[in-house]
Amino acid sequence: VTIRNYKTGLEKNKANYVPLSPVTFLKRTADIFPNYTSIISENNKFTWKSTFTRCKLFASSLKKRKIKKGDTVSIIAPNSSAMYEAHFAIPMIGAVINTINIRLDAKTVSFILTHSDSKIIFSDTEFLPIVKEALKISRQKIPIIFIEDDLNFSKNIKGDQSYEDFLKEGKLEDYKFDLIIEDEWFPISLSYTSGTTGNPKGVVTHHRGAYLNSISNHLIWNMKKNPVYLWTLPMFHCNGWCFPWTIAALSGTNICLRKIDSKEIFRLIKKYNVSNLCGTAVIINMLISEGTKLDHRVEFMTGAAPPPVSVLKKIEEQGFNITHTYG
């Protein structure tokens, strides 16, 4: 019996292989569903076409700032359109996104910026004082781009460049979308623990892992096409469990929420016909205390310790279907 040699002529090449990266979800959705709504926040509303355009401008502007493949780009911000765009624009040039917990103090943020060797930092105006104090502690000189998502914090702005002006530095003709990574094991993100028992510890996620976890979210949760996802889970927490990329893959709509407020959650669910959201048992208890009942079923994914049966029964009576995952 002759056994065919399958090793001959079957090596990886451009015709049969491309490294897995969740960044590719954005281009596909922008090409197929350009006019579908991608992001809704308090002050902004974008389509997938405009989100792709803004991400390309973001990526082009980073390159003009000499940010290159393998460099760390940090961002400290609540759930916002800029935070969402960062999850695509930064890895589009092969840089690594470092989302910083907005609840950390200046000393801890200082350690993270130093340890990660961040080349530039994007900060929501609410957290500019913490970022500047962190840089003072470490005596670092890192460019700061401020994100003006909430005008109540405009008083914190002192001589830095705004995110929107930063985007204007980019040129679409200078940036052609192309997957810059050749190895899917290349880092896409760097996340840090809170440092409760010592200095924060960094955790690296590669493009392949982020891609597969994004797809797994869809499979395990039985998400529908074009979901409407409410951001009650912080994007800074493990890159929002990879849901920024999942929602792009499914051509969904991201509803951004800066702060957790039970009344606002119910208002947004009703206004935008939200289909999915995530959160801890703390949020579940907040929603139960509010007592509002929904007019349609909403999928809720929760992590950490499983809620008691009595809690699950109450929240499901309000209209939520609970899926408990690891954590």
mmCIF file of C-alpha atoms in Angstrom:
data_model
loop_
_atom_site.group_PDB
_atom_site.id
_atom_site.type_symbol
_atom_site.label_atom_id
_atom_site.label_comp_id
_atom_site.label_asym_id
_atom_site.label_seq_id
_atom_site.Cartn_x
_atom_site.Cartn_y
_atom_site.Cartn_z
ATOM 1 C CA VAL A 1 0.000 0.000 0.000
ATOM 2 C CA THR A 2 1.377 3.385 -0.996
ATOM 3 C CA ILE A 3 0.892 6.175 1.543
ATOM 4 C CA ARG A 4 0.668 9.597 -0.044
ATOM 5 C CA ASN A 5 3.182 12.136 1.263
ATOM 6 C CA TYR A 6 0.984 14.972 2.491
ATOM 7 C CA LYS A 7 3.976 17.042 3.531
ATOM 8 C CA THR A 8 4.946 17.877 -0.012
ATOM 9 C CA GLY A 9 3.756 21.222 -1.346
ATOM 10 C CA LEU A 10 1.279 21.810 1.481
ATOM 11 C CA GLU A 11 3.222 24.326 3.509
ATOM 12 C CA LYS A 12 1.615 27.595 4.624
ATOM 13 C CA ASN A 13 1.341 30.234 1.929
ATOM 14 C CA LYS A 14 -0.812 33.268 1.152
ATOM 15 C CA ALA A 15 -3.298 31.135 -0.752
ATOM 16 C CA ASN A 16 -4.115 28.774 2.127
ATOM 17 C CA TYR A 17 -3.285 30.551 5.353
ATOM 18 C CA VAL A 18 -3.865 33.818 7.164
ATOM 19 C CA PRO A 19 -3.092 34.408 10.860
ATOM 20 C CA LEU A 20 -6.195 34.670 13.039
ATOM 21 C CA SER A 21 -6.867 38.175 14.342
ATOM 22 C CA PRO A 22 -10.126 39.743 15.592
ATOM 23 C CA VAL A 23 -9.106 42.988 13.868
ATOM 24 C CA THR A 24 -10.328 41.439 10.605
ATOM 25 C CA PHE A 25 -13.912 41.403 11.921
ATOM 26 C CA LEU A 26 -14.064 45.190 11.593
ATOM 27 C CA LYS A 27 -13.162 45.297 7.916
ATOM 28 C CA ARG A 28 -15.581 42.520 7.031
ATOM 29 C CA THR A 29 -18.519 44.149 8.804
ATOM 30 C CA ALA A 30 -17.689 47.600 7.405
ATOM 31 C CA ASP A 31 -17.607 46.107 3.895
ATOM 32 C CA ILE A 32 -20.838 44.103 4.199
ATOM 33 C CA PHE A 33 -22.958 46.245 6.550
ATOM 34 C CA PRO A 34 -21.465 49.758 6.220
ATOM 35 C CA ASN A 35 -24.650 51.594 7.206
ATOM 36 C CA TYR A 36 -25.563 49.486 10.223
ATOM 37 C CA THR A 37 -25.177 51.312 13.529
ATOM 38 C CA SER A 38 -21.947 50.346 15.270
ATOM 39 C CA ILE A 39 -21.765 52.564 18.359
ATOM 40 C CA ILE A 40 -24.226 54.644 20.346
ATOM 41 C CA SER A 41 -23.059 56.679 23.316
ATOM 42 C CA GLU A 42 -24.396 59.695 25.170
ATOM 43 C CA ASN A 43 -22.830 62.109 22.687
ATOM 44 C CA ASN A 44 -22.109 60.054 19.564
ATOM 45 C CA LYS A 45 -23.630 57.680 17.058
ATOM 46 C CA PHE A 46 -21.612 55.917 14.371
ATOM 47 C CA THR A 47 -22.079 53.419 11.543
ATOM 48 C CA TRP A 48 -19.663 50.568 10.871
ATOM 49 C CA LYS A 49 -18.340 52.452 7.861
ATOM 50 C CA SER A 50 -17.539 55.528 9.963
ATOM 51 C CA THR A 51 -16.082 53.397 12.775
ATOM 52 C CA PHE A 52 -13.739 51.694 10.296
ATOM 53 C CA THR A 53 -12.754 55.094 8.910
ATOM 54 C CA ARG A 54 -12.056 56.471 12.383
ATOM 55 C CA CYS A 55 -9.998 53.403 13.291
ATOM 56 C CA LYS A 56 -7.891 53.808 10.149
ATOM 57 C CA LEU A 57 -7.315 57.479 10.999
ATOM 58 C CA PHE A 58 -6.437 56.439 14.566
ATOM 59 C CA ALA A 59 -3.938 53.865 13.242
ATOM 60 C CA SER A 60 -2.446 56.353 10.763
ATOM 61 C CA SER A 61 -2.035 58.956 13.509
ATOM 62 C CA LEU A 62 -0.247 56.430 15.720
ATOM 63 C CA LYS A 63 2.200 55.695 12.909
ATOM 64 C CA LYS A 64 2.835 59.414 12.477
ATOM 65 C CA ARG A 65 3.738 59.466 16.183
ATOM 66 C CA LYS A 66 6.345 56.767 15.465
ATOM 67 C CA ILE A 67 4.341 54.087 17.283
ATOM 68 C CA LYS A 68 5.420 50.792 15.775
ATOM 69 C CA LYS A 69 4.747 47.071 15.914
ATOM 70 C CA GLY A 70 5.213 45.719 19.428
ATOM 71 C CA ASP A 71 4.899 49.100 21.178
ATOM 72 C CA THR A 72 2.467 49.414 24.092
ATOM 73 C CA VAL A 73 -0.331 51.976 23.817
ATOM 74 C CA SER A 74 -2.240 52.585 27.047
ATOM 75 C CA ILE A 75 -5.763 53.863 27.496
ATOM 76 C CA ILE A 76 -7.677 54.706 30.662
ATOM 77 C CA ALA A 77 -11.318 55.406 29.939
ATOM 78 C CA PRO A 78 -14.850 54.229 30.736
ATOM 79 C CA ASN A 79 -17.004 52.540 28.113
ATOM 80 C CA SER A 80 -16.992 54.996 25.211
ATOM 81 C CA SER A 81 -16.634 55.134 21.438
ATOM 82 C CA ALA A 82 -12.933 55.981 21.776
ATOM 83 C CA MET A 83 -12.335 52.994 24.039
ATOM 84 C CA TYR A 84 -14.069 50.753 21.510
ATOM 85 C CA GLU A 85 -12.112 52.162 18.558
ATOM 86 C CA ALA A 86 -8.844 51.622 20.415
ATOM 87 C CA HIS A 87 -9.456 47.850 20.437
ATOM 88 C CA PHE A 88 -9.092 47.839 16.657
ATOM 89 C CA ALA A 89 -6.908 50.807 15.733
ATOM 90 C CA ILE A 90 -4.005 49.967 18.052
ATOM 91 C CA PRO A 91 -3.558 46.326 16.928
ATOM 92 C CA MET A 92 -4.148 47.386 13.305
ATOM 93 C CA ILE A 93 -0.531 48.591 13.270
ATOM 94 C CA GLY A 94 0.749 45.707 15.369
ATOM 95 C CA ALA A 95 0.898 47.729 18.584
ATOM 96 C CA VAL A 96 -0.384 46.277 21.874
ATOM 97 C CA ILE A 97 -3.379 47.796 23.678
ATOM 98 C CA ASN A 98 -3.112 48.196 27.448
ATOM 99 C CA THR A 99 -6.480 49.044 29.008
ATOM 100 C CA ILE A 100 -6.047 50.421 32.522
ATOM 101 C CA ASN A 101 -8.560 49.955 35.331
ATOM 102 C CA ILE A 102 -10.203 53.346 35.974
ATOM 103 C CA ARG A 103 -10.500 52.542 39.698
ATOM 104 C CA LEU A 104 -6.752 52.384 40.352
ATOM 105 C CA ASP A 105 -4.819 55.080 42.216
ATOM 106 C CA ALA A 106 -1.997 57.153 40.728
ATOM 107 C CA LYS A 107 0.768 55.051 42.281
ATOM 108 C CA THR A 108 -0.577 51.848 40.731
ATOM 109 C CA VAL A 109 -1.176 53.511 37.361
ATOM 110 C CA SER A 110 2.398 54.816 37.515
ATOM 111 C CA PHE A 111 3.727 51.285 37.994
ATOM 112 C CA ILE A 112 1.672 49.988 35.055
ATOM 113 C CA LEU A 113 2.811 52.743 32.695
ATOM 114 C CA THR A 114 6.438 52.112 33.631
ATOM 115 C CA HIS A 115 6.299 48.321 33.602
ATOM 116 C CA SER A 116 4.447 48.203 30.268
ATOM 117 C CA ASP A 117 6.868 50.709 28.706
ATOM 118 C CA SER A 118 3.914 52.657 27.325
ATOM 119 C CA LYS A 119 4.784 54.973 24.438
ATOM 120 C CA ILE A 120 1.602 57.061 24.518
ATOM 121 C CA ILE A 121 -1.480 57.205 26.719
ATOM 122 C CA PHE A 122 -5.086 58.029 25.910
ATOM 123 C CA SER A 123 -7.036 59.294 28.898
ATOM 124 C CA ASP A 124 -10.639 60.259 29.412
ATOM 125 C CA THR A 125 -10.727 63.758 30.893
ATOM 126 C CA GLU A 126 -12.241 62.344 34.087
ATOM 127 C CA PHE A 127 -8.983 60.523 34.803
ATOM 128 C CA LEU A 128 -6.442 63.093 33.595
ATOM 129 C CA PRO A 129 -5.528 64.158 37.162
ATOM 130 C CA ILE A 130 -4.672 60.548 38.048
ATOM 131 C CA VAL A 131 -2.647 60.056 34.860
ATOM 132 C CA LYS A 132 -0.668 63.266 35.384
ATOM 133 C CA GLU A 133 0.003 62.391 39.011
ATOM 134 C CA ALA A 134 1.122 58.915 37.892
ATOM 135 C CA LEU A 135 3.589 60.401 35.414
ATOM 136 C CA LYS A 136 4.865 62.780 38.078
ATOM 137 C CA ILE A 137 5.526 59.860 40.417
ATOM 138 C CA SER A 138 7.456 57.911 37.790
ATOM 139 C CA ARG A 139 9.057 61.038 36.261
ATOM 140 C CA GLN A 140 8.017 59.829 32.834
ATOM 141 C CA LYS A 141 7.357 61.985 29.810
ATOM 142 C CA ILE A 142 4.667 60.174 27.861
ATOM 143 C CA PRO A 143 2.419 62.007 25.370
ATOM 144 C CA ILE A 144 -1.180 62.271 26.616
ATOM 145 C CA ILE A 145 -4.189 62.384 24.313
ATOM 146 C CA PHE A 146 -7.350 63.374 26.181
ATOM 147 C CA ILE A 147 -10.771 61.954 25.341
ATOM 148 C CA GLU A 148 -13.518 64.486 25.935
ATOM 149 C CA ASP A 149 -16.506 62.175 26.299
ATOM 150 C CA ASP A 150 -18.084 64.018 29.254
ATOM 151 C CA LEU A 151 -17.939 67.824 29.230
ATOM 152 C CA ASN A 152 -18.288 67.890 33.022
ATOM 153 C CA PHE A 153 -14.577 67.109 33.230
ATOM 154 C CA SER A 154 -13.324 69.724 30.756
ATOM 155 C CA LYS A 155 -11.720 71.623 33.637
ATOM 156 C CA ASN A 156 -9.085 68.873 33.821
ATOM 157 C CA ILE A 157 -7.723 69.735 30.370
ATOM 158 C CA LYS A 158 -4.394 71.542 30.465
ATOM 159 C CA GLY A 159 -2.480 71.856 27.230
ATOM 160 C CA ASP A 160 -2.836 68.295 25.964
ATOM 161 C CA GLN A 161 -4.128 67.253 22.544
ATOM 162 C CA SER A 162 -7.707 66.060 22.148
ATOM 163 C CA TYR A 163 -8.594 62.660 20.724
ATOM 164 C CA GLU A 164 -10.601 64.186 17.869
ATOM 165 C CA ASP A 165 -7.682 66.450 16.898
ATOM 166 C CA PHE A 166 -5.392 63.435 17.097
ATOM 167 C CA LEU A 167 -7.594 61.599 14.592
ATOM 168 C CA LYS A 168 -7.358 64.560 12.223
ATOM 169 C CA GLU A 169 -3.602 64.013 12.007
ATOM 170 C CA GLY A 170 -4.232 60.715 10.247
ATOM 171 C CA LYS A 171 -4.713 60.343 6.505
ATOM 172 C CA LEU A 172 -6.733 57.572 4.922
ATOM 173 C CA GLU A 173 -4.515 57.537 1.836
ATOM 174 C CA ASP A 174 -1.515 56.885 4.099
ATOM 175 C CA TYR A 175 -3.098 53.825 5.633
ATOM 176 C CA LYS A 176 -4.246 50.803 3.690
ATOM 177 C CA PHE A 177 -5.854 48.145 5.862
ATOM 178 C CA ASP A 178 -3.556 45.150 5.916
ATOM 179 C CA LEU A 179 -3.004 42.590 8.626
ATOM 180 C CA ILE A 180 0.453 43.559 9.813
ATOM 181 C CA ILE A 181 1.058 40.530 12.003
ATOM 182 C CA GLU A 182 2.577 37.418 10.449
ATOM 183 C CA ASP A 183 2.301 35.294 13.584
ATOM 184 C CA GLU A 184 -1.109 34.918 15.241
ATOM 185 C CA TRP A 185 0.695 34.364 18.552
ATOM 186 C CA PHE A 186 1.814 37.996 18.449
ATOM 187 C CA PRO A 187 0.450 40.042 21.399
ATOM 188 C CA ILE A 188 -2.748 42.030 20.849
ATOM 189 C CA SER A 189 -3.329 43.188 24.423
ATOM 190 C CA LEU A 190 -1.681 43.610 27.796
ATOM 191 C CA SER A 191 -3.853 43.631 30.920
ATOM 192 C CA TYR A 192 -2.884 44.060 34.559
ATOM 193 C CA THR A 193 -4.274 42.721 37.807
ATOM 194 C CA SER A 194 -5.353 45.251 40.428
ATOM 195 C CA GLY A 195 -2.267 44.640 42.563
ATOM 196 C CA THR A 196 -4.154 43.941 45.784
ATOM 197 C CA THR A 197 -1.349 41.755 47.204
ATOM 198 C CA GLY A 198 1.624 43.498 45.591
ATOM 199 C CA ASN A 199 2.500 45.133 42.315
ATOM 200 C CA PRO A 200 0.076 44.486 39.433
ATOM 201 C CA LYS A 201 0.910 41.516 37.235
ATOM 202 C CA GLY A 202 0.696 41.735 33.468
ATOM 203 C CA VAL A 203 -1.241 39.238 31.364
ATOM 204 C CA VAL A 204 -0.624 39.045 27.612
ATOM 205 C CA THR A 205 -3.280 37.938 25.104
ATOM 206 C CA HIS A 206 -2.305 37.066 21.548
ATOM 207 C CA HIS A 207 -4.289 37.658 18.356
ATOM 208 C CA ARG A 208 -5.234 33.989 18.030
ATOM 209 C CA GLY A 209 -6.547 33.798 21.602
ATOM 210 C CA ALA A 210 -8.599 36.982 21.228
ATOM 211 C CA TYR A 211 -10.032 35.759 17.911
ATOM 212 C CA LEU A 212 -11.043 32.362 19.285
ATOM 213 C CA ASN A 213 -12.502 33.792 22.494
ATOM 214 C CA SER A 214 -14.522 36.298 20.452
ATOM 215 C CA ILE A 215 -16.030 33.444 18.450
ATOM 216 C CA SER A 216 -16.557 31.370 21.602
ATOM 217 C CA ASN A 217 -18.650 34.191 23.113
ATOM 218 C CA HIS A 218 -21.038 33.883 20.199
ATOM 219 C CA LEU A 219 -21.214 30.087 20.343
ATOM 220 C CA ILE A 220 -21.644 29.644 24.101
ATOM 221 C CA TRP A 221 -24.217 32.430 24.403
ATOM 222 C CA ASN A 222 -26.180 31.599 21.266
ATOM 223 C CA MET A 223 -26.041 35.253 20.206
ATOM 224 C CA LYS A 224 -28.220 36.317 17.301
ATOM 225 C CA LYS A 225 -27.045 38.162 14.226
ATOM 226 C CA ASN A 226 -26.838 41.970 14.682
ATOM 227 C CA PRO A 227 -27.178 41.930 18.486
ATOM 228 C CA VAL A 228 -27.679 45.130 20.470
ATOM 229 C CA TYR A 229 -25.111 44.925 23.248
ATOM 230 C CA LEU A 230 -25.238 47.190 26.307
ATOM 231 C CA TRP A 231 -21.800 47.891 27.808
ATOM 232 C CA THR A 232 -22.367 47.351 31.532
ATOM 233 C CA LEU A 233 -19.163 45.292 31.657
ATOM 234 C CA PRO A 234 -16.042 47.533 31.669
ATOM 235 C CA MET A 235 -14.010 47.304 28.465
ATOM 236 C CA PHE A 236 -10.895 47.717 30.596
ATOM 237 C CA HIS A 237 -11.640 44.382 32.281
ATOM 238 C CA CYS A 238 -9.960 41.660 30.194
ATOM 239 C CA ASN A 239 -10.781 43.706 27.085
ATOM 240 C CA GLY A 240 -14.459 43.437 27.965
ATOM 241 C CA TRP A 241 -14.219 39.612 27.838
ATOM 242 C CA CYS A 242 -13.365 40.068 24.117
ATOM 243 C CA PHE A 243 -16.877 41.366 23.361
ATOM 244 C CA PRO A 244 -15.621 44.445 21.438
ATOM 245 C CA TRP A 245 -14.457 41.995 18.782
ATOM 246 C CA THR A 246 -17.471 39.673 19.129
ATOM 247 C CA ILE A 247 -19.915 42.500 18.430
ATOM 248 C CA ALA A 248 -17.934 43.515 15.350
ATOM 249 C CA ALA A 249 -17.948 39.916 14.117
ATOM 250 C CA LEU A 250 -21.749 39.815 14.443
ATOM 251 C CA SER A 251 -22.297 43.288 12.945
ATOM 252 C CA GLY A 252 -24.017 44.337 16.138
ATOM 253 C CA THR A 253 -24.576 47.652 17.894
ATOM 254 C CA ASN A 254 -22.589 48.769 20.944
ATOM 255 C CA ILE A 255 -24.489 50.867 23.494
ATOM 256 C CA CYS A 256 -21.854 52.566 25.643
ATOM 257 C CA LEU A 257 -22.565 53.324 29.292
ATOM 258 C CA ARG A 258 -20.050 55.440 31.259
ATOM 259 C CA LYS A 259 -21.323 54.585 34.738
ATOM 260 C CA ILE A 260 -23.464 51.805 36.172
ATOM 261 C CA ASP A 261 -26.919 53.064 37.085
ATOM 262 C CA SER A 262 -29.858 50.673 37.321
ATOM 263 C CA LYS A 263 -32.454 53.188 36.097
ATOM 264 C CA GLU A 264 -30.263 54.091 33.118
ATOM 265 C CA ILE A 265 -29.726 50.426 32.289
ATOM 266 C CA PHE A 266 -33.468 49.790 32.108
ATOM 267 C CA ARG A 267 -34.002 52.993 30.104
ATOM 268 C CA LEU A 268 -31.396 52.010 27.513
ATOM 269 C CA ILE A 269 -32.684 48.443 27.291
ATOM 270 C CA LYS A 270 -36.148 49.755 26.441
ATOM 271 C CA LYS A 271 -35.006 52.577 24.140
ATOM 272 C CA TYR A 272 -32.650 50.493 21.990
ATOM 273 C CA ASN A 273 -34.248 47.064 22.360
ATOM 274 C CA VAL A 274 -31.059 45.702 23.915
ATOM 275 C CA SER A 275 -30.542 41.965 23.417
ATOM 276 C CA ASN A 276 -27.407 41.245 25.482
ATOM 277 C CA LEU A 277 -25.386 42.558 28.407
ATOM 278 C CA CYS A 278 -22.820 41.245 30.884
ATOM 279 C CA GLY A 279 -21.973 41.891 34.501
ATOM 280 C CA THR A 280 -21.328 40.566 37.974
ATOM 281 C CA ALA A 281 -23.795 39.538 40.664
ATOM 282 C CA VAL A 282 -23.554 43.097 42.008
ATOM 283 C CA ILE A 283 -25.278 44.410 38.880
ATOM 284 C CA ILE A 284 -27.867 41.640 39.049
ATOM 285 C CA ASN A 285 -28.753 42.679 42.612
ATOM 286 C CA MET A 286 -28.977 46.334 41.519
ATOM 287 C CA LEU A 287 -31.448 45.407 38.782
ATOM 288 C CA ILE A 288 -33.497 43.311 41.198
ATOM 289 C CA SER A 289 -33.644 46.225 43.656
ATOM 290 C CA GLU A 290 -34.875 48.500 40.865
ATOM 291 C CA GLY A 291 -37.748 46.068 40.305
ATOM 292 C CA THR A 292 -38.502 47.010 36.705
ATOM 293 C CA LYS A 293 -39.902 44.302 34.432
ATOM 294 C CA LEU A 294 -38.876 44.139 30.780
ATOM 295 C CA ASP A 295 -41.192 43.922 27.789
ATOM 296 C CA HIS A 296 -38.805 41.524 25.999
ATOM 297 C CA ARG A 297 -36.320 38.837 27.051
ATOM 298 C CA VAL A 298 -32.710 39.998 27.485
ATOM 299 C CA GLU A 299 -29.659 37.737 27.696
ATOM 300 C CA PHE A 300 -27.408 38.410 30.700
ATOM 301 C CA MET A 301 -23.992 36.775 31.044
ATOM 302 C CA THR A 302 -22.443 36.812 34.498
ATOM 303 C CA GLY A 303 -19.144 35.581 35.906
ATOM 304 C CA ALA A 304 -17.459 35.030 39.269
ATOM 305 C CA ALA A 305 -19.318 33.011 41.935
ATOM 306 C CA PRO A 306 -22.710 31.698 40.753
ATOM 307 C CA PRO A 307 -25.660 33.699 42.143
ATOM 308 C CA PRO A 308 -27.989 31.899 44.580
ATOM 309 C CA VAL A 309 -31.034 30.185 43.085
ATOM 310 C CA SER A 310 -33.343 32.747 44.743
ATOM 311 C CA VAL A 311 -31.485 35.581 42.997
ATOM 312 C CA LEU A 312 -31.598 33.818 39.648
ATOM 313 C CA LYS A 313 -35.346 33.291 40.007
ATOM 314 C CA LYS A 314 -36.004 36.967 40.789
ATOM 315 C CA ILE A 315 -33.910 38.352 37.923
ATOM 316 C CA GLU A 316 -35.417 35.910 35.422
ATOM 317 C CA GLU A 317 -38.907 36.954 36.512
ATOM 318 C CA GLN A 318 -37.950 40.505 35.453
ATOM 319 C CA GLY A 319 -37.198 39.327 31.919
ATOM 320 C CA PHE A 320 -33.522 38.325 31.948
ATOM 321 C CA ASN A 321 -32.106 34.974 30.831
ATOM 322 C CA ILE A 322 -28.983 34.301 32.889
ATOM 323 C CA THR A 323 -25.907 32.502 31.564
ATOM 324 C CA HIS A 324 -23.207 31.862 34.157
ATOM 325 C CA THR A 325 -19.613 31.461 32.973
ATOM 326 C CA TYR A 326 -16.259 31.054 34.669
ATOM 327 C CA GLY A 327 -14.641 33.748 36.799
#
